[in-house]
Tab-separated table of C-alpha atoms and ligand atoms in Angstrom:
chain	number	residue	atom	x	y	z
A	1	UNK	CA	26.044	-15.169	-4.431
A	2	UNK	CA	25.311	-18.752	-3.400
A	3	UNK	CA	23.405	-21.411	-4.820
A	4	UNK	CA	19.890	-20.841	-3.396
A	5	UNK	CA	19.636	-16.705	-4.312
A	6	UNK	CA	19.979	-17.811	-8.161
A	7	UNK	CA	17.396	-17.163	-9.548
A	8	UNK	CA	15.268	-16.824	-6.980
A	9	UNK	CA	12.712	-14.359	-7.475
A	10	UNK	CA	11.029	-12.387	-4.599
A	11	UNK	CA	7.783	-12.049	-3.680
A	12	UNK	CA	5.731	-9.233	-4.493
A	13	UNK	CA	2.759	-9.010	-1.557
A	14	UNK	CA	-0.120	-6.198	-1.973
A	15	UNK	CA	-1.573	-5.028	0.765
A	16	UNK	CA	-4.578	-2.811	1.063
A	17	UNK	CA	-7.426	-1.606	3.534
A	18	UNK	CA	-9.412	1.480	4.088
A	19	UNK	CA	-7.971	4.682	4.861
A	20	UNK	CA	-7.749	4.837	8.656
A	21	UNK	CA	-7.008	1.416	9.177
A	22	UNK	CA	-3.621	1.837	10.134
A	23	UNK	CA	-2.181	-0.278	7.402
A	24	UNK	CA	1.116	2.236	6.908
A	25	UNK	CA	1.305	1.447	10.511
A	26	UNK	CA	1.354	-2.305	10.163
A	27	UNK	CA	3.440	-2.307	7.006
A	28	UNK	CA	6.681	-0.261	8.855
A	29	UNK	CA	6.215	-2.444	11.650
A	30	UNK	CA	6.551	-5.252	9.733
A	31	UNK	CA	9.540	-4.226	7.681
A	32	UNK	CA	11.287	-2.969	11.143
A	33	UNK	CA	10.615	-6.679	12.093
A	34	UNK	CA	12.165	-7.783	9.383
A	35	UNK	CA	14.718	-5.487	7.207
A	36	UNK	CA	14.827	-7.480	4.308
A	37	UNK	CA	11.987	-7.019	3.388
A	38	UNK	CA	11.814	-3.932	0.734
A	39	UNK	CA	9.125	-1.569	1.231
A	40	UNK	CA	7.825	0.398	-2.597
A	41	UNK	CA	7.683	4.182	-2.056
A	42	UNK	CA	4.632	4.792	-3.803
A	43	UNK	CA	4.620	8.405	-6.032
A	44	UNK	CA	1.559	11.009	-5.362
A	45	UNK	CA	0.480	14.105	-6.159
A	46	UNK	CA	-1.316	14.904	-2.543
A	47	UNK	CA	0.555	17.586	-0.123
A	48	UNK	CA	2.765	16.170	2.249
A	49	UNK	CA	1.512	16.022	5.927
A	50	UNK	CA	3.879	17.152	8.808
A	51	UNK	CA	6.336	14.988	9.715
A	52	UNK	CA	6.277	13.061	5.669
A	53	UNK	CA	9.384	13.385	3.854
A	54	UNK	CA	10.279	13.443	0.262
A	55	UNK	CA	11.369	10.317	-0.671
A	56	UNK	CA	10.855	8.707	2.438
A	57	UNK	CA	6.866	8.557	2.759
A	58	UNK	CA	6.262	8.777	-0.821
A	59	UNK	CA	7.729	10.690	-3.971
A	60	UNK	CA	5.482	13.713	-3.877
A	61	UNK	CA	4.951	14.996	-7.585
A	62	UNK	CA	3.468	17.859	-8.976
A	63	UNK	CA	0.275	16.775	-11.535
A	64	UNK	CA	2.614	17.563	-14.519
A	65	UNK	CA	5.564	15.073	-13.235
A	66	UNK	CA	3.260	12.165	-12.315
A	67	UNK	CA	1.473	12.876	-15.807
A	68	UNK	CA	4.880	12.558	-17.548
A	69	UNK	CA	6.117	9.491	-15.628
A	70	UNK	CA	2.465	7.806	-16.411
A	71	UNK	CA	3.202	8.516	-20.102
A	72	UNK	CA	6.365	6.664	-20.181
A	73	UNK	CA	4.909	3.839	-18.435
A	74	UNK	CA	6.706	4.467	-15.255
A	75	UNK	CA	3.780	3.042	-13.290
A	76	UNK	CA	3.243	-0.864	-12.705
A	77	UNK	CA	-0.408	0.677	-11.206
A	78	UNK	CA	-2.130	3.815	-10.590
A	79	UNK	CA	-4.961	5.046	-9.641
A	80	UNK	CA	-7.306	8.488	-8.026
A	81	UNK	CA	-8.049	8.295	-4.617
A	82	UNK	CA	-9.925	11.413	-2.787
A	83	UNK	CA	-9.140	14.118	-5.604
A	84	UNK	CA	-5.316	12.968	-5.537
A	85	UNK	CA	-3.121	10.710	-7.762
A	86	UNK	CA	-1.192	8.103	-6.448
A	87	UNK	CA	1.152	5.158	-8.254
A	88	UNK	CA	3.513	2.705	-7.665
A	89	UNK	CA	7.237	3.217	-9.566
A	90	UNK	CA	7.546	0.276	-12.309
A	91	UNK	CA	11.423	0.201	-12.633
A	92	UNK	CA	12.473	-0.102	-8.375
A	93	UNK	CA	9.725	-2.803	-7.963
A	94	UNK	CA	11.012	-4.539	-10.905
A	95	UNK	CA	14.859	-4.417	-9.765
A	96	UNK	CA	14.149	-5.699	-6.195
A	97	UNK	CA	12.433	-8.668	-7.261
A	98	UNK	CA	14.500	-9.955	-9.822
A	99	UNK	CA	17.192	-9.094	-7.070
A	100	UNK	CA	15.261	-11.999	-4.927
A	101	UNK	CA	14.013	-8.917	-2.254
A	102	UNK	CA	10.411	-9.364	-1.244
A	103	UNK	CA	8.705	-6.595	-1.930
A	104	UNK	CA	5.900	-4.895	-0.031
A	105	UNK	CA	2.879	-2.678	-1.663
A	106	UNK	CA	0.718	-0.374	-0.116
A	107	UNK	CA	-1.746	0.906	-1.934
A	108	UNK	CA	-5.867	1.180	-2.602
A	109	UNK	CA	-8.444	-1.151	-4.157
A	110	UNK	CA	-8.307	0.325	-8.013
A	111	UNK	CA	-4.297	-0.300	-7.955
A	112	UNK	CA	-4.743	-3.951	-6.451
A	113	UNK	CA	-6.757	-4.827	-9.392
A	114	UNK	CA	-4.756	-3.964	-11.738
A	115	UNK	CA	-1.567	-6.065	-9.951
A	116	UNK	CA	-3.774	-8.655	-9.704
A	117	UNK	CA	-4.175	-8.770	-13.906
A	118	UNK	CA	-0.748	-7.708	-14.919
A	119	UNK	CA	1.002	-9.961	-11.705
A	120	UNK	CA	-1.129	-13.104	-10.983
A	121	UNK	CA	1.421	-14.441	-9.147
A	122	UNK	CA	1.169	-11.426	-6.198
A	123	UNK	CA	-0.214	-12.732	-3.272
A	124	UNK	CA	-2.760	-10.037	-1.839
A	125	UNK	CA	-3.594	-9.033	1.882
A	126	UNK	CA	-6.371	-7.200	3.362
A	127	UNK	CA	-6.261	-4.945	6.283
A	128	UNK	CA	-9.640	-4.631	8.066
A	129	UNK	CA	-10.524	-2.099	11.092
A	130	UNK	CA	-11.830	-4.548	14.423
A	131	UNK	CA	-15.322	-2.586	13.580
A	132	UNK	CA	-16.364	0.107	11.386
A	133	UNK	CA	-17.173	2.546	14.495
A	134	UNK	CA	-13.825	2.526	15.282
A	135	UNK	CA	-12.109	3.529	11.694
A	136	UNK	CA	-14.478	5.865	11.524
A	137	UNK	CA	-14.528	7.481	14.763
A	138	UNK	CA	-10.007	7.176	13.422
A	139	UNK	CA	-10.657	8.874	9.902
A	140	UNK	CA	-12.767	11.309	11.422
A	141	UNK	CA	-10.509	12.718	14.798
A	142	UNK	CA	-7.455	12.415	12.564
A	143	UNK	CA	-7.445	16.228	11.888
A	144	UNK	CA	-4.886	15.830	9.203
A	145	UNK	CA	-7.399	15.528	6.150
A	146	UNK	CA	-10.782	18.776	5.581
A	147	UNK	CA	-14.264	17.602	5.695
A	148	UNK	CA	-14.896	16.737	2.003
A	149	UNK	CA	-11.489	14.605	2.038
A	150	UNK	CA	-12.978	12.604	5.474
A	151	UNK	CA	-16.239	12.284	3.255
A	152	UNK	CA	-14.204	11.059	0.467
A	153	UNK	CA	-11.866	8.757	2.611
A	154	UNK	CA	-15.557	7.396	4.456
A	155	UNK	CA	-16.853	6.549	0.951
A	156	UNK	CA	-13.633	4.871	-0.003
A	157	UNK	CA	-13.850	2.781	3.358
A	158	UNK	CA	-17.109	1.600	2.678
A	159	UNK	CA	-15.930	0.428	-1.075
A	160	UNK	CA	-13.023	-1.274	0.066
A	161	UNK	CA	-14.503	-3.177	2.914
A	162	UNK	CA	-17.148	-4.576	0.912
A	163	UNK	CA	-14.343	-6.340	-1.347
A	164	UNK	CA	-12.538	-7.685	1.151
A	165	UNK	CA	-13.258	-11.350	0.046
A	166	UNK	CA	-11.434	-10.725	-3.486
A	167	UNK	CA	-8.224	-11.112	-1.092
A	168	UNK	CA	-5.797	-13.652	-0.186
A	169	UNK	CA	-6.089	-13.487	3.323
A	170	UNK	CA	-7.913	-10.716	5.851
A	171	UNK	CA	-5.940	-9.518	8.634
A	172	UNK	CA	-7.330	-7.558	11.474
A	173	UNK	CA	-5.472	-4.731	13.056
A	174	UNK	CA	-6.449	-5.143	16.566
A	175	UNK	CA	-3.081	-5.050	17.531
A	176	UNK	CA	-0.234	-3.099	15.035
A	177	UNK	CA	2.627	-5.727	15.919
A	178	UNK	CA	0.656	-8.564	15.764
A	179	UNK	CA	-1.036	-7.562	12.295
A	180	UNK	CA	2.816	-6.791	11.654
A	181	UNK	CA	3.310	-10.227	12.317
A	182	UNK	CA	0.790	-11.768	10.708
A	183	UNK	CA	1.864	-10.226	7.540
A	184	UNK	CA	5.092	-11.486	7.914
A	185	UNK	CA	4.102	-14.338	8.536
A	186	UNK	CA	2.278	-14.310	4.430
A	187	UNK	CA	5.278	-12.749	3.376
A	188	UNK	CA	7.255	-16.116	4.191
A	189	UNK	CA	4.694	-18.700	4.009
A	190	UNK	CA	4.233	-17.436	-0.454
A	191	UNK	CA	8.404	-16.864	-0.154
A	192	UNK	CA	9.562	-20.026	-2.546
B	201	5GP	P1	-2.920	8.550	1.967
B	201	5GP	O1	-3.241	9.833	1.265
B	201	5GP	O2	-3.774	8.350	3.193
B	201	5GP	O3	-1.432	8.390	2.252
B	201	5GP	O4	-3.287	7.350	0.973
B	201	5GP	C1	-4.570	7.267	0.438
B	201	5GP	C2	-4.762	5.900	-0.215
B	201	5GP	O5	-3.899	5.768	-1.338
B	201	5GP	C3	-4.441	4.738	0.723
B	201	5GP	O6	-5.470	3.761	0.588
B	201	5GP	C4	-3.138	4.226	0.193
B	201	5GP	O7	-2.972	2.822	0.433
B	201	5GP	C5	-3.293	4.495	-1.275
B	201	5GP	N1	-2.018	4.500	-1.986
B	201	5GP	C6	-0.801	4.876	-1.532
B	201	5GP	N2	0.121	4.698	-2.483
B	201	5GP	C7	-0.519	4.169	-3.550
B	201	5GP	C8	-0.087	3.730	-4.848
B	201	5GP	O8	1.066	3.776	-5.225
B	201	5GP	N3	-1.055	3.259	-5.673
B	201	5GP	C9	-2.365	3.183	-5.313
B	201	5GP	N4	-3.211	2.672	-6.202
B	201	5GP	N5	-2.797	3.568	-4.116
B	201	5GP	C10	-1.896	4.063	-3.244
C-alpha cells in the first residue's frame, strides 16, 4: 500500500433514470472503460430475463430472503418498483469504499433519496432519454416486460423525469459510450 491509498476513501456515485433509458447500458460501458471502478450488484425479487445471471445481473431473491436480509439491515436502500423489490447490499458497498474502490449504483428514484439522507457525500447522476418518444417507443418494443409492467415502467418514467433537477448533473444518452464517458468523467472529477 503506498502513501496516497491511505485512507483514501472512494467515491460512491448514484446513478438513476427511467426504465428504458439504457442506463445498465451506460453503467457496463463505463466500468469496461475503466475496471476499477466497482460496480454494486443490486438484490431483487423480479424473475430473471434471458441472458441475466445469478450473481452477475443482480442477486435474485425469493420475497422471503430479501424480507430477511431487510430485517437485518442488510440494505443501505430499498425500495418497490413495478410490483417487484429491489435493494442495494449494505456490507459489499461498505467494504469497497473503505477499500478506496469507487463505487457505482444503479438504482430508481425512491432508493436515491434515501442515499442522498443517509450518504450526503454521494454525488448523484441522472440519465435522461434524448426525448420522451423515443424511451417510450424503447419501453414499449422491448418485449421483455407484459402490458401492466410497460404501464407501470411508463408511470415510473414520467416520475423520474420530472425530478431530474434534484441531481448532480443530467447526462443524456444519445450516444452509450459517450454517456459512458461522461460518467466517468463525474466519477473522477468528485474522486479526492
Ligand atoms: P429492472 O427491473 O429494469 O432491472 O429495474 C427496474 C428499476 O429498478 C430500475 O430503475 C433500476 O435502476 C432499479 N433498481 C435496480 N437495482 C436497484 C436497487 O438496488 N435499489 C433500487 N432502489 N432500485 C434499483
Amino acid at each position: 500500500m503506498n502513501d496516497e491509498s491511505i485512507g483514501r476513501q472512494g467515491k460512491l456515485v448514484v446513478v438513476a433514470g427511467p426504465s428504458g433509458v439504457g442506463k445498465s447500458t451506460v453503467v457496463r460501458k463505463a466500468i469496461e472503460l475503466d475496471p476499477a471502478v466497482w460496480l454494486s450488484v443490486s438484490a431483487t425479487t423480479r424473475q430473471p430475463r434471458p441472458g441475466e445471471h445469478d450473481g452477475v445481473d443482480y442477486l435474485f431473491l425469493t420475497d422471503e430472503q430479501f424480507q430477511a436480509l431487510s430485517d437485518e439491515h442488510g440494505f443501505l436502500e430499498s425500495a418497490s418498483f413495478a410490483g417487484n423489490r429491489y435493494g442495494t447490499p449494505r456490507e459489499s458497498v461498505a467494504k469497497y469504499l473503505e477499500e478506496g474502490t469507487d463505487v457505482l449504483l444503479e438504482i430508481d428514484l425512491q432508493g436515491v433519496r434515501q442515499v442522498r439522507a443517509a450518504m450526503p457525500a454521494a454525488t448523484t447522476v441522472f440519465i435522461a432519454p434524448p426525448s420522451w418518444e423515443i424511451l417510450r417507443d424503447r419501453l414499449t418494443s422491448r418485449g421483455t416486460e407484459d402490458e401492466a409492467s410497460v404501464a407501470r415502467r411508463l408511470d415510473a418514467a414520467r416520475r423520474e423525469l420530472a425530478a431530474q433537477n434534484e441531481f448532480d448533473s443530467v447526462i443524456i444518452n444519445a450516444d452509450v459510450e459517450q454517456a459512458a464517458k461522461q460518467l466517468l468523467a463525474w466519477v473522477s472529477s468528485t474522486s479526492t
